[in-house]
Amino acid sequence: IWDVQNPNQPDAKIVPPSPLCCLVYNPRSPDHLVGGCYNGLVGFWDLRKGGNPVEMSVLEKSHHDPVYDVFWVQSRTGNECCSVSTDGQLLWWDIRKLKGGPTDGMTLQGDQEILFGGTAMEYKSDAGATRYLVGTEQGVTLLCDRKAKKDADSQKSIKATFGMNNGGHHGPIYSI
């Protein structure tokens, strides 16, 4: 991890178990990072504790394709994040319990039974704390909604599909 003010020496070095596809700082705690690996794992690093991951998901309970984007999600504790992968899953995690698997998940499947592979994601709490934009490898953008519930399963749905019938991209969406 480099500081542009001091380009001669890295500020920190992190050691993932697999190459990283994405890495994001926690907006509430600048020492906390969450990253998605090429082998489908999600990892959590605390820079105060060195370069090795504090917590990693396990292969059996992770994505089955590379994790192309992760985001910290607005929560009371500041310990929740979500990840998207080309395996067609949007997963929510508690970074304190990554080994236990995701806390929630959603299959990115449209009306016509098409499974969309996620390549990019955007989450902004001021746009709606339950709304996620997901770019796919099929060139379609999905507006996903998740209403979390305390004891029951949360309600998850694809509210809109952009670019399916007209105006879609001719290749994967890598950034939103």
mmCIF file of C-alpha atoms in Angstrom:
data_model
loop_
_atom_site.group_PDB
_atom_site.id
_atom_site.type_symbol
_atom_site.label_atom_id
_atom_site.label_comp_id
_atom_site.label_asym_id
_atom_site.label_seq_id
_atom_site.Cartn_x
_atom_site.Cartn_y
_atom_site.Cartn_z
ATOM 1 C CA ILE A 1 0.000 0.000 0.000
ATOM 2 C CA TRP A 2 1.594 3.217 -1.181
ATOM 3 C CA ASP A 3 1.278 6.825 -0.087
ATOM 4 C CA VAL A 4 1.493 9.163 -3.075
ATOM 5 C CA GLN A 5 3.267 11.718 -0.875
ATOM 6 C CA ASN A 6 6.067 9.195 -0.203
ATOM 7 C CA PRO A 7 6.509 7.091 -3.370
ATOM 8 C CA ASN A 8 9.919 5.661 -2.381
ATOM 9 C CA GLN A 9 8.697 3.268 0.287
ATOM 10 C CA PRO A 10 5.360 1.482 0.839
ATOM 11 C CA ASP A 11 3.289 2.394 3.886
ATOM 12 C CA ALA A 12 2.182 -1.177 4.465
ATOM 13 C CA LYS A 13 2.386 -4.610 2.911
ATOM 14 C CA ILE A 14 -0.469 -7.100 2.996
ATOM 15 C CA VAL A 15 -0.151 -10.789 2.181
ATOM 16 C CA PRO A 16 -3.279 -12.378 0.664
ATOM 17 C CA PRO A 17 -3.592 -16.164 0.211
ATOM 18 C CA SER A 18 -4.540 -15.612 -3.451
ATOM 19 C CA PRO A 19 -4.092 -12.615 -5.794
ATOM 20 C CA LEU A 20 -6.396 -9.725 -4.890
ATOM 21 C CA CYS A 21 -8.969 -8.512 -7.420
ATOM 22 C CA CYS A 22 -10.273 -5.694 -5.205
ATOM 23 C CA LEU A 23 -9.405 -3.996 -1.925
ATOM 24 C CA VAL A 24 -11.383 -1.307 -0.076
ATOM 25 C CA TYR A 25 -10.720 0.803 3.032
ATOM 26 C CA ASN A 26 -13.424 1.009 5.692
ATOM 27 C CA PRO A 27 -14.751 4.600 5.676
ATOM 28 C CA ARG A 28 -15.330 4.403 9.459
ATOM 29 C CA SER A 29 -11.926 2.944 10.347
ATOM 30 C CA PRO A 30 -8.940 3.733 8.091
ATOM 31 C CA ASP A 31 -6.916 0.785 9.439
ATOM 32 C CA HIS A 32 -9.457 -1.785 8.258
ATOM 33 C CA LEU A 33 -9.451 -3.221 4.741
ATOM 34 C CA VAL A 34 -11.611 -5.833 3.061
ATOM 35 C CA GLY A 35 -10.557 -7.535 -0.145
ATOM 36 C CA GLY A 36 -11.764 -10.068 -2.667
ATOM 37 C CA CYS A 37 -9.409 -12.745 -3.970
ATOM 38 C CA TYR A 38 -9.123 -14.467 -7.322
ATOM 39 C CA ASN A 39 -9.973 -17.832 -5.766
ATOM 40 C CA GLY A 40 -13.303 -16.496 -4.369
ATOM 41 C CA LEU A 41 -12.199 -15.785 -0.787
ATOM 42 C CA VAL A 42 -13.023 -12.590 1.104
ATOM 43 C CA GLY A 43 -10.424 -11.316 3.556
ATOM 44 C CA PHE A 44 -10.178 -8.714 6.298
ATOM 45 C CA TRP A 45 -6.957 -6.898 7.243
ATOM 46 C CA ASP A 46 -6.234 -4.629 10.185
ATOM 47 C CA LEU A 47 -3.106 -2.654 9.301
ATOM 48 C CA ARG A 48 -2.275 -2.214 13.006
ATOM 49 C CA LYS A 49 -1.839 -6.003 13.269
ATOM 50 C CA GLY A 50 0.533 -6.491 10.337
ATOM 51 C CA GLY A 51 0.191 -7.691 6.773
ATOM 52 C CA ASN A 52 -1.467 -11.054 7.277
ATOM 53 C CA PRO A 53 -5.268 -11.258 7.155
ATOM 54 C CA VAL A 54 -7.033 -11.095 10.507
ATOM 55 C CA GLU A 55 -9.925 -13.129 9.137
ATOM 56 C CA MET A 56 -10.518 -15.005 5.856
ATOM 57 C CA SER A 57 -13.565 -16.781 4.539
ATOM 58 C CA VAL A 58 -13.233 -20.497 3.859
ATOM 59 C CA LEU A 59 -13.300 -21.888 0.349
ATOM 60 C CA GLU A 60 -16.391 -24.050 0.931
ATOM 61 C CA LYS A 61 -18.485 -21.047 2.050
ATOM 62 C CA SER A 62 -17.158 -18.431 -0.379
ATOM 63 C CA HIS A 63 -17.643 -17.443 -3.979
ATOM 64 C CA HIS A 64 -16.751 -20.039 -6.614
ATOM 65 C CA ASP A 65 -15.269 -17.471 -9.036
ATOM 66 C CA PRO A 66 -13.072 -14.395 -8.504
ATOM 67 C CA VAL A 67 -14.470 -11.645 -6.274
ATOM 68 C CA TYR A 68 -14.422 -8.582 -8.504
ATOM 69 C CA ASP A 69 -15.830 -5.992 -6.101
ATOM 70 C CA VAL A 70 -16.435 -5.453 -2.385
ATOM 71 C CA PHE A 71 -18.068 -2.614 -0.464
ATOM 72 C CA TRP A 72 -18.461 -1.724 3.181
ATOM 73 C CA VAL A 73 -22.165 -1.550 4.017
ATOM 74 C CA GLN A 74 -23.764 0.956 6.356
ATOM 75 C CA SER A 75 -24.410 -0.789 9.674
ATOM 76 C CA ARG A 76 -24.482 -0.016 13.384
ATOM 77 C CA THR A 77 -21.198 -1.808 14.034
ATOM 78 C CA GLY A 78 -19.354 -0.881 10.837
ATOM 79 C CA ASN A 79 -18.346 -4.543 10.402
ATOM 80 C CA GLU A 80 -20.505 -5.498 7.433
ATOM 81 C CA CYS A 81 -19.523 -5.706 3.795
ATOM 82 C CA CYS A 82 -20.840 -7.204 0.585
ATOM 83 C CA SER A 83 -19.097 -8.852 -2.346
ATOM 84 C CA VAL A 84 -19.966 -9.705 -5.930
ATOM 85 C CA SER A 85 -18.500 -12.350 -8.203
ATOM 86 C CA THR A 86 -18.897 -13.821 -11.665
ATOM 87 C CA ASP A 87 -20.408 -16.909 -10.005
ATOM 88 C CA GLY A 88 -23.697 -14.959 -9.949
ATOM 89 C CA GLN A 89 -23.751 -14.335 -6.191
ATOM 90 C CA LEU A 90 -24.049 -11.117 -4.213
ATOM 91 C CA LEU A 91 -23.012 -12.020 -0.652
ATOM 92 C CA TRP A 92 -23.131 -10.074 2.629
ATOM 93 C CA TRP A 93 -20.507 -10.696 5.324
ATOM 94 C CA ASP A 94 -19.727 -9.843 8.931
ATOM 95 C CA ILE A 95 -15.942 -9.382 8.981
ATOM 96 C CA ARG A 96 -15.733 -10.721 12.542
ATOM 97 C CA LYS A 97 -17.158 -14.080 11.391
ATOM 98 C CA LEU A 98 -15.878 -14.613 7.843
ATOM 99 C CA LYS A 99 -15.042 -18.282 8.513
ATOM 100 C CA GLY A 100 -18.706 -18.957 9.285
ATOM 101 C CA GLY A 101 -19.731 -17.946 5.778
ATOM 102 C CA PRO A 102 -21.840 -15.092 4.481
ATOM 103 C CA THR A 103 -24.636 -13.712 6.639
ATOM 104 C CA ASP A 104 -26.884 -13.346 3.593
ATOM 105 C CA GLY A 105 -26.793 -13.939 -0.125
ATOM 106 C CA MET A 106 -28.599 -13.282 -3.361
ATOM 107 C CA THR A 107 -28.434 -15.008 -6.721
ATOM 108 C CA LEU A 108 -28.228 -12.541 -9.596
ATOM 109 C CA GLN A 109 -30.877 -14.201 -11.714
ATOM 110 C CA GLY A 110 -33.170 -12.225 -13.980
ATOM 111 C CA ASP A 111 -36.740 -12.779 -15.126
ATOM 112 C CA GLN A 112 -35.704 -14.916 -18.102
ATOM 113 C CA GLU A 113 -33.750 -17.332 -15.866
ATOM 114 C CA ILE A 114 -30.437 -15.783 -16.944
ATOM 115 C CA LEU A 115 -27.707 -15.999 -14.299
ATOM 116 C CA PHE A 116 -25.709 -12.762 -14.365
ATOM 117 C CA GLY A 117 -22.041 -12.757 -13.368
ATOM 118 C CA GLY A 118 -21.198 -9.675 -11.300
ATOM 119 C CA THR A 119 -18.065 -7.745 -12.283
ATOM 120 C CA ALA A 120 -18.649 -4.347 -10.622
ATOM 121 C CA MET A 121 -20.774 -2.926 -7.848
ATOM 122 C CA GLU A 122 -21.736 0.445 -6.450
ATOM 123 C CA TYR A 123 -23.215 1.067 -3.038
ATOM 124 C CA LYS A 124 -23.921 4.483 -1.576
ATOM 125 C CA SER A 125 -25.951 4.738 1.597
ATOM 126 C CA ASP A 126 -27.277 8.194 0.662
ATOM 127 C CA ALA A 127 -28.817 6.683 -2.503
ATOM 128 C CA GLY A 128 -30.675 4.217 -0.318
ATOM 129 C CA ALA A 129 -29.110 1.967 2.298
ATOM 130 C CA THR A 130 -30.747 -1.093 0.736
ATOM 131 C CA ARG A 131 -29.884 -0.472 -2.931
ATOM 132 C CA TYR A 132 -26.970 -1.874 -4.905
ATOM 133 C CA LEU A 133 -26.037 -1.348 -8.552
ATOM 134 C CA VAL A 134 -24.294 -4.379 -10.056
ATOM 135 C CA GLY A 135 -22.523 -4.397 -13.419
ATOM 136 C CA THR A 136 -22.347 -7.792 -15.085
ATOM 137 C CA GLU A 137 -20.122 -9.650 -17.506
ATOM 138 C CA GLN A 138 -23.115 -9.792 -19.876
ATOM 139 C CA GLY A 139 -23.096 -5.966 -20.184
ATOM 140 C CA VAL A 140 -26.281 -5.493 -18.152
ATOM 141 C CA THR A 141 -26.661 -3.333 -15.027
ATOM 142 C CA LEU A 142 -28.876 -4.601 -12.200
ATOM 143 C CA LEU A 143 -30.532 -2.551 -9.468
ATOM 144 C CA CYS A 144 -30.712 -4.901 -6.476
ATOM 145 C CA ASP A 145 -32.620 -4.251 -3.279
ATOM 146 C CA ARG A 146 -32.123 -5.908 0.103
ATOM 147 C CA LYS A 147 -34.363 -5.225 3.045
ATOM 148 C CA ALA A 148 -32.696 -6.855 6.030
ATOM 149 C CA LYS A 149 -34.839 -8.391 8.742
ATOM 150 C CA LYS A 150 -33.775 -9.245 12.252
ATOM 151 C CA ASP A 151 -34.959 -12.820 12.716
ATOM 152 C CA ALA A 152 -36.303 -13.848 9.317
ATOM 153 C CA ASP A 153 -34.603 -14.005 5.965
ATOM 154 C CA SER A 154 -34.167 -10.637 4.341
ATOM 155 C CA GLN A 155 -36.157 -9.714 1.254
ATOM 156 C CA LYS A 156 -33.906 -9.541 -1.789
ATOM 157 C CA SER A 157 -34.925 -8.706 -5.326
ATOM 158 C CA ILE A 158 -33.725 -7.304 -8.622
ATOM 159 C CA LYS A 159 -35.768 -4.118 -8.970
ATOM 160 C CA ALA A 160 -34.600 -3.147 -12.463
ATOM 161 C CA THR A 161 -32.453 -4.459 -15.296
ATOM 162 C CA PHE A 162 -30.781 -1.830 -17.473
ATOM 163 C CA GLY A 163 -29.528 -2.655 -20.964
ATOM 164 C CA MET A 164 -31.261 -6.000 -21.372
ATOM 165 C CA ASN A 165 -33.460 -5.133 -24.369
ATOM 166 C CA ASN A 166 -31.778 -2.036 -25.782
ATOM 167 C CA GLY A 167 -28.785 0.146 -25.105
ATOM 168 C CA GLY A 168 -26.774 -2.538 -23.332
ATOM 169 C CA HIS A 169 -23.024 -2.843 -23.409
ATOM 170 C CA HIS A 170 -21.400 -5.253 -25.844
ATOM 171 C CA GLY A 171 -19.014 -6.561 -23.200
ATOM 172 C CA PRO A 172 -18.508 -6.755 -19.429
ATOM 173 C CA ILE A 173 -19.034 -3.735 -17.176
ATOM 174 C CA TYR A 174 -15.873 -3.182 -15.118
ATOM 175 C CA SER A 175 -16.835 0.015 -13.276
ATOM 176 C CA ILE A 176 -19.986 1.800 -12.165
#
